[in-house]
């Protein structure tokens, strides 16, 4: 079967996986699709076109940056995304968010400030997320 021919499917060789039980200390850079299930103590950077998924068993202590960031686990640090940040029902984030689109699902935990703007690199917000300070959705 040609996986590349199926819309929405990512070729297995294009997915980076940090498995449960793994520990990385220091800065790390990924491209394309990345799934983190272990622990990272340091900065996580996704290159252009990247999707960074922090799995349910993952813990990240440090900044995360990418095109899209999905948090299902625990993150203690600031998160920046060019397109969207999502904190799922089981996700927990203690830190600030800067992204054009921010979704905090029911049951998620978020403590920090959210700045939603169309250019994440700018210093001033064009809009603020309703979930700004400490919230429990």
Coordinates of N, CA and C in Angstrom, one line a residue:
X1 N 0.8 -1.2 0.0 CA 0.0 0.0 0.0 C 0.9 1.2 0.0
X2 N 0.6 2.2 -0.8 CA 1.3 3.4 -0.9 C 0.7 4.5 0.1
X3 N 1.3 4.6 1.3 CA 0.8 5.5 2.3 C 0.9 6.9 1.9
X4 N 1.8 7.3 1.0 CA 1.9 8.7 0.6 C 0.7 9.1 -0.3
X5 N 0.1 8.1 -0.9 CA -1.1 8.4 -1.7 C -2.4 8.7 -0.9
X6 N -2.4 8.3 0.3 CA -3.6 8.5 1.1 C -3.6 9.9 1.8
X7 N -4.6 10.7 1.4 CA -4.6 12.1 2.0 C -4.7 12.1 3.5
X8 N -3.9 13.0 4.2 CA -3.9 13.1 5.6 C -3.0 12.1 6.3
X9 N -2.4 11.1 5.6 CA -1.5 10.2 6.2 C -0.1 10.6 6.2
X10 N 0.6 10.4 7.2 CA 2.0 10.8 7.3 C 2.8 9.5 7.2
X11 N 3.8 9.5 6.3 CA 4.7 8.3 6.1 C 5.4 8.1 7.5
X12 N 5.5 6.8 7.9 CA 6.1 6.5 9.2 C 7.5 7.0 9.3
X13 N 8.3 7.0 8.3 CA 9.6 7.5 8.4 C 9.7 9.0 8.6
X14 N 8.6 9.7 8.4 CA 8.5 11.2 8.6 C 8.0 11.6 10.0
X15 N 7.8 10.6 10.9 CA 7.3 10.8 12.2 C 8.5 10.6 13.2
X16 N 8.8 11.6 14.1 CA 9.8 11.4 15.1 C 9.0 11.0 16.4
X17 N 9.5 10.0 17.1 CA 8.9 9.5 18.3 C 9.9 9.4 19.4
X18 N 9.5 10.1 20.5 CA 10.3 10.0 21.7 C 9.5 9.2 22.7
X19 N 9.9 7.9 22.9 CA 9.0 7.0 23.6 C 9.0 7.2 25.1
X20 N 7.9 6.6 25.7 CA 7.7 6.7 27.1 C 9.0 6.1 27.8
X21 N 9.4 6.7 28.9 CA 10.6 6.2 29.6 C 11.9 6.9 29.1
X22 N 11.8 7.6 28.0 CA 13.0 8.3 27.5 C 13.2 9.6 28.2
X23 N 14.4 10.1 28.3 CA 14.7 11.4 29.0 C 15.7 12.1 28.1
X24 N 15.4 13.3 27.7 CA 16.3 14.2 26.9 C 16.5 15.5 27.7
X25 N 17.8 15.8 28.0 CA 18.1 17.0 28.6 C 18.9 17.9 27.6
X26 N 18.3 19.1 27.4 CA 18.9 20.0 26.5 C 17.9 20.4 25.4
X27 N 18.4 21.2 24.5 CA 17.6 21.7 23.4 C 17.5 20.6 22.3
X28 N 16.3 20.5 21.7 CA 16.1 19.5 20.6 C 15.2 20.2 19.5
X29 N 15.6 19.9 18.3 CA 14.9 20.4 17.1 C 14.3 19.2 16.3
X30 N 13.0 19.4 15.9 CA 12.3 18.4 15.1 C 11.8 19.0 13.8
X31 N 11.5 18.2 12.8 CA 10.8 18.6 11.7 C 9.6 17.7 11.5
X32 N 8.7 18.1 10.7 CA 7.5 17.4 10.4 C 6.7 17.0 11.6
X33 N 6.3 15.8 11.7 CA 5.4 15.3 12.8 C 6.3 14.7 13.9
X34 N 6.0 15.2 15.1 CA 6.8 14.7 16.3 C 5.8 14.3 17.4
X35 N 6.0 13.1 18.0 CA 5.2 12.7 19.1 C 6.1 12.4 20.3
X36 N 5.9 13.1 21.4 CA 6.7 13.0 22.6 C 5.9 12.3 23.6
X37 N 6.4 11.1 24.1 CA 5.8 10.4 25.1 C 6.7 10.2 26.4
X38 N 7.9 10.7 26.3 CA 8.8 10.7 27.4 C 9.0 12.0 28.1
X39 N 10.2 12.3 28.6 CA 10.4 13.5 29.3 C 11.5 14.3 28.6
X40 N 11.2 15.7 28.5 CA 12.2 16.6 27.9 C 12.4 17.7 28.9
X41 N 13.7 18.0 29.2 CA 14.1 19.1 30.1 C 14.9 20.0 29.2
X42 N 14.3 21.0 28.6 CA 15.0 21.9 27.7 C 14.0 22.4 26.6
X43 N 14.5 23.1 25.7 CA 13.7 23.7 24.6 C 13.4 22.7 23.5
X44 N 12.1 22.7 23.1 CA 11.7 21.9 21.9 C 11.3 22.8 20.8
X45 N 12.0 22.6 19.7 CA 11.7 23.5 18.5 C 11.3 22.7 17.3
X46 N 10.2 23.0 16.8 CA 9.7 22.4 15.5 C 10.0 23.3 14.4
X47 N 10.6 22.8 13.3 CA 10.9 23.6 12.1 C 9.6 23.9 11.3
X48 N 9.7 24.7 10.2 CA 8.6 25.0 9.4 C 7.8 23.8 9.0
X49 N 6.5 23.8 9.1 CA 5.7 22.7 8.7 C 5.5 21.6 9.8
X50 N 6.0 21.9 11.0 CA 6.0 20.9 12.1 C 4.8 20.8 12.9
X51 N 4.4 19.6 13.3 CA 3.4 19.4 14.3 C 4.0 18.7 15.5
X52 N 4.0 19.4 16.7 CA 4.6 18.8 17.9 C 3.4 18.3 18.8
X53 N 3.4 17.0 19.1 CA 2.3 16.4 19.9 C 3.0 16.0 21.2
X54 N 2.5 16.5 22.3 CA 3.0 16.1 23.7 C 2.0 15.1 24.2
X55 N 2.4 13.8 24.1 CA 1.5 12.8 24.5 C 1.1 12.7 25.9
X56 N 0.1 11.9 26.3 CA -0.5 11.8 27.6 C 0.6 11.5 28.7
X57 N 1.6 10.7 28.3 CA 2.6 10.2 29.3 C 3.8 11.2 29.3
X58 N 3.8 12.2 28.5 CA 4.9 13.1 28.3 C 4.9 14.2 29.3
X59 N 6.2 14.7 29.7 CA 6.4 15.8 30.5 C 7.5 16.7 29.8
X60 N 7.2 17.9 29.6 CA 8.2 18.8 29.0 C 8.4 20.0 30.0
X61 N 9.6 20.2 30.4 CA 10.0 21.4 31.2 C 10.8 22.3 30.4
X62 N 10.2 23.2 29.7 CA 10.9 24.1 28.8 C 10.0 24.7 27.8
X63 N 10.5 25.5 26.9 CA 9.7 26.2 25.9 C 9.4 25.2 24.7
X64 N 8.3 25.4 24.1 CA 8.0 24.6 22.9 C 7.6 25.6 21.8
X65 N 8.1 25.3 20.6 CA 7.9 26.2 19.5 C 7.7 25.3 18.2
X66 N 6.7 25.6 17.4 CA 6.4 24.9 16.2 C 5.3 25.5 15.4
X67 N 4.9 24.9 14.3 CA 3.8 25.4 13.5 C 2.5 25.1 14.2
X68 N 2.3 23.9 14.7 CA 1.2 23.5 15.5 C 1.7 22.7 16.7
X69 N 1.1 23.0 17.9 CA 1.4 22.3 19.1 C 0.1 21.7 19.7
X70 N 0.1 20.4 20.0 CA -1.0 19.7 20.6 C -0.5 19.2 22.0
X71 N -1.2 19.6 23.1 CA -0.7 19.2 24.4 C -1.8 18.2 25.0
X72 N -1.4 16.9 25.1 CA -2.2 15.9 25.8 C -1.6 15.6 27.1
X73 N -0.3 15.9 27.3 CA 0.4 15.6 28.6 C 0.6 16.9 29.4
X74 N 1.8 17.0 30.0 CA 2.1 18.1 30.9 C 3.3 18.9 30.4
X75 N 3.1 20.3 30.3 CA 4.1 21.2 29.8 C 4.2 22.3 30.9
X76 N 5.5 22.5 31.3 CA 5.8 23.7 32.2 C 6.8 24.6 31.4
X77 N 6.2 25.5 30.7 CA 7.0 26.4 29.9 C 6.2 27.1 28.9
X78 N 6.7 28.1 28.3 CA 6.0 28.9 27.3 C 5.8 28.1 26.0
X79 N 4.7 28.3 25.3 CA 4.4 27.7 24.0 C 4.1 28.7 22.9
X80 N 4.8 28.6 21.8 CA 4.6 29.4 20.6 C 4.3 28.6 19.4
X81 N 3.3 28.9 18.6 CA 3.0 28.2 17.4 C 2.6 29.2 16.3
X82 N 2.9 28.9 15.1 CA 2.6 29.7 14.0 C 1.2 29.6 13.6
X83 N 0.5 28.4 13.8 CA -0.8 28.3 13.4 C -1.8 28.0 14.5
X84 N -1.5 27.1 15.4 CA -2.5 26.7 16.5 C -1.8 26.0 17.7
X85 N -2.4 26.2 18.9 CA -2.0 25.5 20.1 C -3.3 24.9 20.6
X86 N -3.3 23.6 20.9 CA -4.5 22.9 21.4 C -4.1 22.2 22.7
X87 N -4.9 22.5 23.8 CA -4.7 21.7 25.1 C -5.9 20.8 25.1
X88 N -5.7 19.5 25.1 CA -6.8 18.6 25.1 C -7.4 18.4 26.4
X89 N -8.3 17.5 26.5 CA -9.1 17.2 27.7 C -8.2 16.8 28.9
X90 N -7.1 16.1 28.5 CA -6.2 15.6 29.6 C -4.9 16.4 29.6
X91 N -4.8 17.4 28.8 CA -3.6 18.2 28.8 C -3.5 19.2 29.9
X92 N -2.2 19.5 30.3 CA -2.0 20.5 31.4 C -0.8 21.4 30.9
X93 N -1.0 22.7 31.0 CA 0.0 23.7 30.6 C 0.1 24.8 31.7
X94 N 1.4 24.9 32.2 CA 1.7 26.0 33.1 C 2.7 26.9 32.3
X95 N 2.2 27.9 31.7 CA 3.1 28.8 30.9 C 2.3 29.7 30.0
X96 N 2.9 30.5 29.3 CA 2.2 31.5 28.4 C 2.1 30.9 27.0
X97 N 1.1 31.3 26.3 CA 0.9 30.9 24.9 C 0.8 32.1 24.0
X98 N 1.5 31.9 22.8 CA 1.4 32.9 21.7 C 1.2 32.2 20.4
X99 N 0.0 32.4 19.8 CA -0.4 31.7 18.6 C -1.6 32.5 18.0
X100 N -1.9 32.3 16.7 CA -3.1 32.9 16.1 C -4.4 32.2 16.6
X101 N -4.3 30.9 16.8 CA -5.5 30.1 17.2 C -5.2 29.3 18.5
X102 N -6.0 29.4 19.5 CA -5.8 28.7 20.8 C -7.0 28.0 21.2
X103 N -6.9 26.7 21.4 CA -8.1 25.9 21.9 C -7.8 25.3 23.2
X104 N -8.6 25.5 24.2 CA -8.5 24.8 25.5 C -9.8 24.0 25.6
X105 N -9.6 22.7 25.5 CA -10.8 21.8 25.6 C -11.3 21.6 27.0
X106 N -12.6 21.2 27.1 CA -13.2 21.0 28.4 C -12.4 19.9 29.2
X107 N -12.0 20.2 30.4 CA -11.2 19.3 31.3 C -9.8 19.6 31.3
X108 N -9.3 20.5 30.3 CA -7.9 20.8 30.3 C -7.5 21.8 31.4
X109 N -6.2 21.9 31.7 CA -5.8 22.8 32.8 C -4.8 23.7 32.1
X110 N -5.0 25.0 32.3 CA -4.1 26.1 31.8 C -3.9 27.2 32.8
X111 N -2.6 27.4 33.1 CA -2.2 28.5 34.0 C -1.2 29.4 33.2
X112 N -1.6 30.6 32.9 CA -0.7 31.5 32.2 C -1.5 32.5 31.4
X113 N -0.8 33.2 30.5 CA -1.5 34.2 29.7 C -1.4 33.7 28.2
X114 N -2.5 34.0 27.5 CA -2.6 33.6 26.1 C -2.7 34.9 25.2
X115 N -1.8 35.0 24.2 CA -1.9 36.1 23.3 C -2.1 35.5 21.9
X116 N -3.3 35.8 21.3 CA -3.6 35.3 20.0 C -3.4 36.5 19.0
X117 N -2.6 36.3 18.1 CA -2.3 37.3 17.0 C -2.0 36.6 15.7
X118 N -2.1 37.3 14.6 CA -1.8 36.7 13.4 C -0.3 36.6 13.1
X119 N 0.5 37.3 13.8 CA 1.9 37.2 13.6 C 2.6 37.0 15.0
X120 N 2.8 35.7 15.4 CA 3.3 35.3 16.7 C 4.6 36.0 17.0
X121 N 5.3 36.5 16.1 CA 6.6 37.2 16.4 C 6.5 38.6 16.8
X122 N 5.3 39.2 16.7 CA 5.1 40.6 17.1 C 5.0 40.7 18.6
X123 N 5.2 41.9 19.1 CA 5.2 42.1 20.5 C 3.9 42.5 21.1
X124 N 3.0 43.0 20.3 CA 1.7 43.4 20.8 C 0.6 42.5 20.3
X125 N -0.4 42.2 21.2 CA -1.5 41.2 20.8 C -2.5 42.0 20.0
X126 N -3.1 41.2 19.1 CA -4.3 41.8 18.4 C -5.6 41.4 19.0
X127 N -5.5 40.3 19.8 CA -6.6 39.8 20.6 C -6.1 39.0 21.7
X128 N -6.9 38.9 22.7 CA -6.5 38.0 23.9 C -7.5 36.9 24.0
X129 N -7.0 35.8 24.4 CA -7.8 34.6 24.6 C -8.7 34.8 25.8
X130 N -9.9 34.2 25.8 CA -10.7 34.3 27.0 C -10.1 33.6 28.2
X131 N -9.2 32.6 27.9 CA -8.6 31.8 29.0 C -7.2 32.5 29.2
X132 N -7.1 33.6 30.0 CA -5.9 34.3 30.2 C -5.1 33.9 31.4
X133 N -5.6 34.1 32.5 CA -4.8 33.8 33.7 C -4.9 32.3 34.0
X134 N -5.3 32.0 35.2 CA -5.4 30.6 35.5 C -6.9 30.1 35.2
X135 N -7.0 29.0 34.5 CA -8.3 28.5 34.2 C -8.3 27.0 34.2
X136 N -9.5 26.5 34.5 CA -9.8 25.1 34.4 C -11.0 25.0 33.6
X137 N -10.8 24.5 32.4 CA -12.0 24.5 31.4 C -12.9 23.4 31.8

